[in-house]
PDB file of C-alpha atoms in Angstrom:
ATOM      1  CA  UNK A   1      80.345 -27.276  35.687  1.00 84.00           C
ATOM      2  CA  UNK A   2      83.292 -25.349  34.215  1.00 85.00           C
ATOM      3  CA  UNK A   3      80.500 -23.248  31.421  1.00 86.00           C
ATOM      4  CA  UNK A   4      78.031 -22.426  34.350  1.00 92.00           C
ATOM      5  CA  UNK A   5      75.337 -23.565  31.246  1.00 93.00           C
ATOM      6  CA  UNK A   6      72.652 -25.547  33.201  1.00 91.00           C
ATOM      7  CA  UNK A   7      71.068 -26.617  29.253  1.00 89.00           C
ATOM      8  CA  UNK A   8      73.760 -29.354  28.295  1.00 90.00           C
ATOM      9  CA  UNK A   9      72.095 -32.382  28.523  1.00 90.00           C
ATOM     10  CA  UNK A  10      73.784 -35.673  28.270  1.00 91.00           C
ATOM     11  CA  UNK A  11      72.250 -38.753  26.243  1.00 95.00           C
ATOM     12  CA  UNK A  12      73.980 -41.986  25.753  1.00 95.00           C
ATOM     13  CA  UNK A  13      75.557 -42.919  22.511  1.00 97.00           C
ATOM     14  CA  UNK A  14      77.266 -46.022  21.578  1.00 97.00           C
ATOM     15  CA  UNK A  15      79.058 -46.086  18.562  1.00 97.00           C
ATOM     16  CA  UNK A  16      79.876 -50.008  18.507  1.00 96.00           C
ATOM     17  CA  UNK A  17      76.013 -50.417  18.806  1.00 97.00           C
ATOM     18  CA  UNK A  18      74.452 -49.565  15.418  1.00 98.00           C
ATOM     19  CA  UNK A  19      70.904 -50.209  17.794  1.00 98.00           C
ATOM     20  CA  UNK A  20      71.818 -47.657  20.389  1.00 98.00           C
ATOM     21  CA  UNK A  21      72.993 -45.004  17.374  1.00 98.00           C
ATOM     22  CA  UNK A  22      69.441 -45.768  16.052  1.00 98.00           C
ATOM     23  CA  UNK A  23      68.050 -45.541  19.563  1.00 98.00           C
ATOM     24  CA  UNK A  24      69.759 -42.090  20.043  1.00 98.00           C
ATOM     25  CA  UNK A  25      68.740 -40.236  16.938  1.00 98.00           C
ATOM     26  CA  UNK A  26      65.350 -41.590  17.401  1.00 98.00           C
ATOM     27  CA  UNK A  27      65.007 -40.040  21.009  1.00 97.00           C
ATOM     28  CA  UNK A  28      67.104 -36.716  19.959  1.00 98.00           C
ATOM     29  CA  UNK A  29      64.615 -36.313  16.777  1.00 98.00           C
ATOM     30  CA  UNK A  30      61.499 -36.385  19.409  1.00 97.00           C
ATOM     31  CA  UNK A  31      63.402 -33.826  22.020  1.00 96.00           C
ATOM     32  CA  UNK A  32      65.007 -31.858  20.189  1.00 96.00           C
ATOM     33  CA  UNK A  33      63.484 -29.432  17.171  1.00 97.00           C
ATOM     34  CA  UNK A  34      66.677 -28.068  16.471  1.00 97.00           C
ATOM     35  CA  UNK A  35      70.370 -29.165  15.334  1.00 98.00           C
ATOM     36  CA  UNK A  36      72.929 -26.392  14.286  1.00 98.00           C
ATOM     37  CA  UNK A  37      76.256 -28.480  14.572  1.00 98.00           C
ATOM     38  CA  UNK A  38      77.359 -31.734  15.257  1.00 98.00           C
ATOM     39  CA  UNK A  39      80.923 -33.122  15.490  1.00 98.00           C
ATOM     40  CA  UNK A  40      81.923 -36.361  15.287  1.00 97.00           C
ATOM     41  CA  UNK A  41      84.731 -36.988  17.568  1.00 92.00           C
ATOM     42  CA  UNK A  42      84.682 -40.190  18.809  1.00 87.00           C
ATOM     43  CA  UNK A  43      87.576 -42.317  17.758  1.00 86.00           C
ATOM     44  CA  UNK A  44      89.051 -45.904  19.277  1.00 88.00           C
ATOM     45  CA  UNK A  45      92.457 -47.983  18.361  1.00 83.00           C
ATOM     46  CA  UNK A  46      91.461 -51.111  18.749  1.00 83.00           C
ATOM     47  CA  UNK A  47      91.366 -54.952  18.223  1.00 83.00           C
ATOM     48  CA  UNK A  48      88.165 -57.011  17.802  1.00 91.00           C
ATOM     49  CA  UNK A  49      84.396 -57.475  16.443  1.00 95.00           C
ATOM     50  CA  UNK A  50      81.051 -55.287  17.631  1.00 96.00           C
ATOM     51  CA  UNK A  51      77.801 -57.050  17.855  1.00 96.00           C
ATOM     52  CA  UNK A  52      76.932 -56.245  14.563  1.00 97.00           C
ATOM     53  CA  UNK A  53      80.365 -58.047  12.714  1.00 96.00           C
ATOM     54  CA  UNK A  54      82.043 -55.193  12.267  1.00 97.00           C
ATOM     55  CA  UNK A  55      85.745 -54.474  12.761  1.00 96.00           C
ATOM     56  CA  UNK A  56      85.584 -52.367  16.621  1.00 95.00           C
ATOM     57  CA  UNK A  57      87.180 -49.654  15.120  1.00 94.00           C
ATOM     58  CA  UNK A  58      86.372 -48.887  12.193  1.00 96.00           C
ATOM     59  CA  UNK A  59      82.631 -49.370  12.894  1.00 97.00           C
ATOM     60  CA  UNK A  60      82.934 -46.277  15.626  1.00 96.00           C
ATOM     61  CA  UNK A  61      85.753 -44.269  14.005  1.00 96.00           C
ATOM     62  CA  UNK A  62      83.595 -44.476  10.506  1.00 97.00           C
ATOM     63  CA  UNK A  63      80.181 -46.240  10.057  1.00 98.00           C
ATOM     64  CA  UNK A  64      78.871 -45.525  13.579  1.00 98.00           C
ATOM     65  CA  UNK A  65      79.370 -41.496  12.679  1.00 98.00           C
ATOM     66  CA  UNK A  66      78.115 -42.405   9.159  1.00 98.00           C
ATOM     67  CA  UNK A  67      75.041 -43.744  10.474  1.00 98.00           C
ATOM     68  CA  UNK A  68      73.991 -40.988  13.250  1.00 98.00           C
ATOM     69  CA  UNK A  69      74.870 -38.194  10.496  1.00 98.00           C
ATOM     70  CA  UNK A  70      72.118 -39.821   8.133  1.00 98.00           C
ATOM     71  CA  UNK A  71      69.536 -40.083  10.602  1.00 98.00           C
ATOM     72  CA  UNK A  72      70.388 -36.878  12.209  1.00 98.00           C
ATOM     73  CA  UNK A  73      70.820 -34.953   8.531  1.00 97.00           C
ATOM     74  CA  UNK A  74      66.994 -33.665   7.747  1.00 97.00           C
ATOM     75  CA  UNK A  75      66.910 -31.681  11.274  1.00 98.00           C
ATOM     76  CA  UNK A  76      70.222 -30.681  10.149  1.00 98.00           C
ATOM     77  CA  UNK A  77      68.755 -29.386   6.622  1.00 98.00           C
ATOM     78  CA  UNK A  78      65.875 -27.964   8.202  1.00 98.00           C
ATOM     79  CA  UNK A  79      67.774 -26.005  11.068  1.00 98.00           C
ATOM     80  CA  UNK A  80      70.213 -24.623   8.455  1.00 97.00           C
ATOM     81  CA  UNK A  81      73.006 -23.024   8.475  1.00 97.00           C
ATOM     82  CA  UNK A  82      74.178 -26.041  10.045  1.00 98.00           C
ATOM     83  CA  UNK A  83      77.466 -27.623  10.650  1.00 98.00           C
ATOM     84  CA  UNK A  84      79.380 -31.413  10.478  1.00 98.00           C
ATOM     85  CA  UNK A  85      82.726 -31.468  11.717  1.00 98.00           C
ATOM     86  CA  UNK A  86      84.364 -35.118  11.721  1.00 97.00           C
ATOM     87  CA  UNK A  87      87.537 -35.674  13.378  1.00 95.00           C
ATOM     88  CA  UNK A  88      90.391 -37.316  11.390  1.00 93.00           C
ATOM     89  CA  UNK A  89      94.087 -37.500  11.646  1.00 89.00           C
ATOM     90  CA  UNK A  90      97.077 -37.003   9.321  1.00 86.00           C
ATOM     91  CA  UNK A  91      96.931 -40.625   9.786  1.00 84.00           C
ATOM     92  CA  UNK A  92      95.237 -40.927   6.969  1.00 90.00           C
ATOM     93  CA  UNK A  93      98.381 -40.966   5.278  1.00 87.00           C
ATOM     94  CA  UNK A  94      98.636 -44.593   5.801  1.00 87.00           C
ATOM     95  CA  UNK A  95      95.371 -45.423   5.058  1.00 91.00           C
ATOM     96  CA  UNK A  96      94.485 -48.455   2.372  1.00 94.00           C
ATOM     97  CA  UNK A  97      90.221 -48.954   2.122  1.00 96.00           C
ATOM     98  CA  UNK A  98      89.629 -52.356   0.916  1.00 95.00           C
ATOM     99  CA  UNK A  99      86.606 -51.168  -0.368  1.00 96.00           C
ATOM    100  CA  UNK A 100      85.665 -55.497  -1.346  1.00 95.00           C
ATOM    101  CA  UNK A 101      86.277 -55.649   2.207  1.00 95.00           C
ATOM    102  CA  UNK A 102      85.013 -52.574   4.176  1.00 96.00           C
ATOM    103  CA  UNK A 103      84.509 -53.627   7.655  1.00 94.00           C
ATOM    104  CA  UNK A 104      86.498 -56.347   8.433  1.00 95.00           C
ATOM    105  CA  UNK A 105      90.038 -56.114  10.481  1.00 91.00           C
ATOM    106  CA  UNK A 106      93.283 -55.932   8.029  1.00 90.00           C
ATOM    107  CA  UNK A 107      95.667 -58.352   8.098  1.00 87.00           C
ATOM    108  CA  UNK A 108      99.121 -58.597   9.420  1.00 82.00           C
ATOM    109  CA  UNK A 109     100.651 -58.228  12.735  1.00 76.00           C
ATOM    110  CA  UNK A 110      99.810 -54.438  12.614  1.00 80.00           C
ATOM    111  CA  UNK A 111      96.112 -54.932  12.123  1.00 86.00           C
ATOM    112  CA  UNK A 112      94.446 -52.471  14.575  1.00 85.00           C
ATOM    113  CA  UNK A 113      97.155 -49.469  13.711  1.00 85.00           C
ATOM    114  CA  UNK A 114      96.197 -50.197   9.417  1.00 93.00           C
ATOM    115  CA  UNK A 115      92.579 -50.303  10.965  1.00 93.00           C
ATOM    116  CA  UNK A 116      92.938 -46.942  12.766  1.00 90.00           C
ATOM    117  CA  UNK A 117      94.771 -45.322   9.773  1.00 93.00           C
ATOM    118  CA  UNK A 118      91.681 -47.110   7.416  1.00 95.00           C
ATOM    119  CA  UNK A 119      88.907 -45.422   9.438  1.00 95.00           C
ATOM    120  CA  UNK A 120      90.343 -41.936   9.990  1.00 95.00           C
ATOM    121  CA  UNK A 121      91.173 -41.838   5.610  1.00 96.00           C
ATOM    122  CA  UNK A 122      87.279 -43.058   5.791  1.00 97.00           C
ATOM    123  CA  UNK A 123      86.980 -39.950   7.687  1.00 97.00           C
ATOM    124  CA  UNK A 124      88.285 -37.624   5.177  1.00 96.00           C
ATOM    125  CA  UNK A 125      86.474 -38.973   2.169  1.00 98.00           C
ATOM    126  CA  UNK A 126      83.430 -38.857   4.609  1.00 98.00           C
ATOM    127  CA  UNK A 127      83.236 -35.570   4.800  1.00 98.00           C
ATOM    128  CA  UNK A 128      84.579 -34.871   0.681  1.00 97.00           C
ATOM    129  CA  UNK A 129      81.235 -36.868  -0.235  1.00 98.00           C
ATOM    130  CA  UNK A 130      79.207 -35.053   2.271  1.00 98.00           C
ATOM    131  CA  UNK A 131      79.695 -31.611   1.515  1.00 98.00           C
ATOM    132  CA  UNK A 132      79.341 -32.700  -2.307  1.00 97.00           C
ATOM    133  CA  UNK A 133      75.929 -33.822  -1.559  1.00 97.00           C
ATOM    134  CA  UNK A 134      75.382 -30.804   0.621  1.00 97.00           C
ATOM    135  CA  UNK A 135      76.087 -28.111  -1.457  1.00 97.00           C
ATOM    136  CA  UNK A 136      73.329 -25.443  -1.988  1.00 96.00           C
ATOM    137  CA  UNK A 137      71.420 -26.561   1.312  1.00 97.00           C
ATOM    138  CA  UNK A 138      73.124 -24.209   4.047  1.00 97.00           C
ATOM    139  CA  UNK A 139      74.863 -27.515   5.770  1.00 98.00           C
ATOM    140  CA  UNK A 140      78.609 -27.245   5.425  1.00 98.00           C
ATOM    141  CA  UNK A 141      81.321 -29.857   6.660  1.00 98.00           C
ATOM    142  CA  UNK A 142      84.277 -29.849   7.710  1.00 98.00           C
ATOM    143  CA  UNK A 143      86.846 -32.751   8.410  1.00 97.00           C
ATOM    144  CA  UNK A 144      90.042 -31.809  11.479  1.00 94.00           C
ATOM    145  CA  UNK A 145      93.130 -33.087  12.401  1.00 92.00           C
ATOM    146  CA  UNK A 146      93.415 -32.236  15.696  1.00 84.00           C
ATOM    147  CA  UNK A 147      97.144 -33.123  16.356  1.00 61.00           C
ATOM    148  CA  UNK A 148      98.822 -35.976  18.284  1.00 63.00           C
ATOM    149  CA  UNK A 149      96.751 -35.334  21.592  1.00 55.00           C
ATOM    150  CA  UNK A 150      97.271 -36.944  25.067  1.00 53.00           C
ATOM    151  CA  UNK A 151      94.004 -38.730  25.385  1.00 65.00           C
ATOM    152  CA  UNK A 152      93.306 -42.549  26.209  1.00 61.00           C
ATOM    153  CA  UNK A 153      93.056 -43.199  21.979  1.00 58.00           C
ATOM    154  CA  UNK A 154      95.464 -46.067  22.086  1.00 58.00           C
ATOM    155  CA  UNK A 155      95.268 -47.254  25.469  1.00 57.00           C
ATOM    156  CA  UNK A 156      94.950 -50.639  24.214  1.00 57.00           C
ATOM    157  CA  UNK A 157      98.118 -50.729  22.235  1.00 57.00           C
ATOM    158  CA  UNK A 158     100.634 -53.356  23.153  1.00 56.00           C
ATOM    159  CA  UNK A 159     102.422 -54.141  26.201  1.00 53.00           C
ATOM    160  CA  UNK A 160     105.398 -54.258  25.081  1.00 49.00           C
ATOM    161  CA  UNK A 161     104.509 -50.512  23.397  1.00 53.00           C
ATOM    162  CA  UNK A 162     103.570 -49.043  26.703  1.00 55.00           C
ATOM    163  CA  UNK A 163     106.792 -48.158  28.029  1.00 55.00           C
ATOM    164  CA  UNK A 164     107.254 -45.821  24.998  1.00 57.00           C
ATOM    165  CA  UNK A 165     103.775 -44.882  24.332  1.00 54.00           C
ATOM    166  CA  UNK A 166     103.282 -43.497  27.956  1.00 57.00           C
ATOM    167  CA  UNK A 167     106.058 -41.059  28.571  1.00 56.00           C
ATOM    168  CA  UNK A 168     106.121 -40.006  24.752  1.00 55.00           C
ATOM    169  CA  UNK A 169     101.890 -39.216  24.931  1.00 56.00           C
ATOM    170  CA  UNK A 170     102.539 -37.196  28.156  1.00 57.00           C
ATOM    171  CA  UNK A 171     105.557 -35.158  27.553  1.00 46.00           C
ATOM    172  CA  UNK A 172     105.282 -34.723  23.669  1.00 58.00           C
ATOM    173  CA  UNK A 173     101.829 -34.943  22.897  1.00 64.00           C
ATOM    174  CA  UNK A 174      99.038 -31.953  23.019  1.00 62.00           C
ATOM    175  CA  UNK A 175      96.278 -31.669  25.786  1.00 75.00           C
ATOM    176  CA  UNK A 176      93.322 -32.391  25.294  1.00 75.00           C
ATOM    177  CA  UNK A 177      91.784 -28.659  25.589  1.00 77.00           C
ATOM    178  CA  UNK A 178      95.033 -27.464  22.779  1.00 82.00           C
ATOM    179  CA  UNK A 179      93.693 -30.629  20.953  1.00 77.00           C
ATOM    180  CA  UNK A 180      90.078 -28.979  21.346  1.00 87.00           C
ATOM    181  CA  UNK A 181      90.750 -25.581  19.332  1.00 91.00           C
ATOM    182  CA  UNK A 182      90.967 -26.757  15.500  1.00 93.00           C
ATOM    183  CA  UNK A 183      87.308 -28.829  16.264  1.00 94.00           C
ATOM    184  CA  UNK A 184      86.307 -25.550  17.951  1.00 95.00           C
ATOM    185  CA  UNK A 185      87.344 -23.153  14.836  1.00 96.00           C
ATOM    186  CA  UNK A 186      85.660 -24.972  12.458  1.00 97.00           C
ATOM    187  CA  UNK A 187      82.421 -25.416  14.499  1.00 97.00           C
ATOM    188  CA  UNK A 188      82.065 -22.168  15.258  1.00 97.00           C
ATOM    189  CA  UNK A 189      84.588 -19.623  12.927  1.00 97.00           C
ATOM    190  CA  UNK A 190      82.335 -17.228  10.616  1.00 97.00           C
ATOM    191  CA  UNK A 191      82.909 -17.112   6.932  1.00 96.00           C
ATOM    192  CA  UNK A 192      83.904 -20.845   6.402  1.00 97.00           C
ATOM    193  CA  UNK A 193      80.969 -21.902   3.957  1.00 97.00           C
ATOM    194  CA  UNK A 194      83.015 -22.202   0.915  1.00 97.00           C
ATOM    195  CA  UNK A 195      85.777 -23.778   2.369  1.00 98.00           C
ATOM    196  CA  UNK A 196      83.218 -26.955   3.219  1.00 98.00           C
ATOM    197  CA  UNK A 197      84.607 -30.530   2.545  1.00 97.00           C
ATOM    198  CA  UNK A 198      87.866 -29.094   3.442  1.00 98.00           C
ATOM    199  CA  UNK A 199      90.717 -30.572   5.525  1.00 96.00           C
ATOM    200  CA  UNK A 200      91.414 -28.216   8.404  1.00 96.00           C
ATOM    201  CA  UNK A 201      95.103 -28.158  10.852  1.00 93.00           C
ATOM    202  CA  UNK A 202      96.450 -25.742  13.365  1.00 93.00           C
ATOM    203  CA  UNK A 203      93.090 -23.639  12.691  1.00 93.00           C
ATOM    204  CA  UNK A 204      93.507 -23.587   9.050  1.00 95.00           C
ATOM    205  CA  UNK A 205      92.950 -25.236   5.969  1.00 96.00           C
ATOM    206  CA  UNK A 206      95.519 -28.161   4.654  1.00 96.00           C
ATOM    207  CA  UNK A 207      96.022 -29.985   2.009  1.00 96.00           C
ATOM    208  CA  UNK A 208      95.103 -34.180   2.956  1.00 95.00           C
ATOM    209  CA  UNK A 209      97.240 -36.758   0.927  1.00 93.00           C
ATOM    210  CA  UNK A 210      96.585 -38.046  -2.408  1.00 95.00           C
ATOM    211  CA  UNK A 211      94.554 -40.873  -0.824  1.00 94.00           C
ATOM    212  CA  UNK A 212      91.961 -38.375   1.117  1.00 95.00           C
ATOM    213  CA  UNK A 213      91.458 -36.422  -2.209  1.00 96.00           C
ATOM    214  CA  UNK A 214      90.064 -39.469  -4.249  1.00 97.00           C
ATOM    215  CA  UNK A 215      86.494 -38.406  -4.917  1.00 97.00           C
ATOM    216  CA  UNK A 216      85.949 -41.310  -6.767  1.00 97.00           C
ATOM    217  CA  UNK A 217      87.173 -43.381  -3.761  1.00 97.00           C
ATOM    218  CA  UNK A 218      84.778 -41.217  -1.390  1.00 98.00           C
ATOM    219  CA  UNK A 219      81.549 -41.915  -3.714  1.00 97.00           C
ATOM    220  CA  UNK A 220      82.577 -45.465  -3.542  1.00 97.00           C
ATOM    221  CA  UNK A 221      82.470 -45.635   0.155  1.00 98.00           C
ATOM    222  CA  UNK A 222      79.647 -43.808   0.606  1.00 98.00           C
ATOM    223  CA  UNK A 223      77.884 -46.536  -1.436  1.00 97.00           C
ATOM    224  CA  UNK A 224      79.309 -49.057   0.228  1.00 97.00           C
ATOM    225  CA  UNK A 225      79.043 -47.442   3.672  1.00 98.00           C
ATOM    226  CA  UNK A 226      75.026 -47.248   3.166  1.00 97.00           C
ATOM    227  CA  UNK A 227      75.058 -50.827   1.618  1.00 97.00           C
ATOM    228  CA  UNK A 228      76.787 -51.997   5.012  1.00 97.00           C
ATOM    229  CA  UNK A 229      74.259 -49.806   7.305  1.00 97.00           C
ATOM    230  CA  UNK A 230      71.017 -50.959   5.218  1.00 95.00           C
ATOM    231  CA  UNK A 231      70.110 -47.130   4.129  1.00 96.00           C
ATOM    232  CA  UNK A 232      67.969 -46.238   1.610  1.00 91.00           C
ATOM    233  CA  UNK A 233      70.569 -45.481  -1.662  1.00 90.00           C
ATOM    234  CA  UNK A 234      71.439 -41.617  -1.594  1.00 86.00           C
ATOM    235  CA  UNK A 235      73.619 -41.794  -4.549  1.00 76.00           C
ATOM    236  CA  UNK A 236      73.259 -43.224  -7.885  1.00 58.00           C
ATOM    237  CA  UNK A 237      76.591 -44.810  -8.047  1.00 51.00           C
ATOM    238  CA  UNK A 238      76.544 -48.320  -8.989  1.00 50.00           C
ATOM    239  CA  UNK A 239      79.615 -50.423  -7.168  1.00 53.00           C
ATOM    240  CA  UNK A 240      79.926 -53.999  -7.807  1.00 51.00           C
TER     241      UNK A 240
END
């Protein structure tokens, strides 16, 4: 309504369902000849399990966008120049990937924050692998830290974090349109190509922590990632 565009089209996605991510790329593919950009943005904080045993968030913070990317990435290739933006967070900061143990809930009374932190460094070293194996194809990627943005993210946080988390999202935080503009640079901003598998903030590149840097971490979860998702081995990295 607010574009005037009468060619968006809507097509349900659910992240926590690795059948309906299969079930969407499956009927996109068969619409749909073309695919210049895609962005990742969907992102939960969150306790409990998906139907397929995974941790809730991290499945659709990380593997659920893992997933749809490889099924989606040929039309990508072949529709080049092409674009993957995946939205992280400087929370990454705090993030610990038990790679033995991708997948499951952390422990410890602040499981589903660690979790949230976990899948958004998954994030970064998402898009570091991706736009490694990328390189020379005309697909670029890009990862974003939108800022602290006054959304329903962590809308099940706990009660007795409400009282804070309420006035302090509304007053402090960005809107959702200011939270919009760093996704929107990098999706659409000419001359990024060589900055691909960069970290971008405020419209411009930044430098992640040590953690989100770790190429050697980000091969390992891409194994790991397609081991969990039953794909077909992209790398030849052997993890034990």
């Amino acid at each position: 309504q607010d574009t005037g565009n009468p060619e968006v089209l809507f097509m349900p996605l659910d992240l926590s369902s690795l059948h309906s991510v299969h079930t969407f790329a499956t009927t996109f593919l068969q619409q749909e000849p073309h695919l210049h950009l895609l962005i990742n943005n969907a992102g939960v904080s969150a306790g409990g399990t998906t139907e397929n045993g995974f941790s809730l968030t991290f499945q659709v913070n990380h593997l659920g966008h893992f997933l749809l990317t490889q099924l989606l990435l040929q039309r990508l290739q072949s529709s080049a120049p092409s674009r993957v933006v995946i939205v992280t967070s400087s929370a990454h900061c705090a993030g610990r990937l038990r790679m033995a143990e991708l997948g499951r809930s952390p422990p410890g009374p602040f499981a589903a924050f660690q979790d949230y932190c976990d899948s958004k460094l998954a994030n970064m070293l998402h898009v570091r692998q991706l736009a490694a194996n990328l390189q020379g194809t005309g697909v670029t990627a890009y990862a974003v830290h939108p800022g602290f943005v006054n959304t329903q993210l962590f809308r099940h946080a706990p009660l007795w974090l409400q009282p804070l988390w309420t006035p302090l999202s509304r007053f402090c935080f960005r809107s959702p349109a200011e939270g919009a503009r760093t996704v929107l640079f990098c999706a659409t901003q000419d001359g990024l190509e060589p900055l691909s598998g960069h970290y971008f903030a405020d419209c411009r590149p930044a430098r992640p922590w040590a953690q989100g840097r770790d190429d050697a971490a980000a091969r390992e979860l891409w194994v790991r990632s397609e081991r969990l998702l039953r794909l077909q081995p992209s790398l030849g990295t052997a993890v034990e």
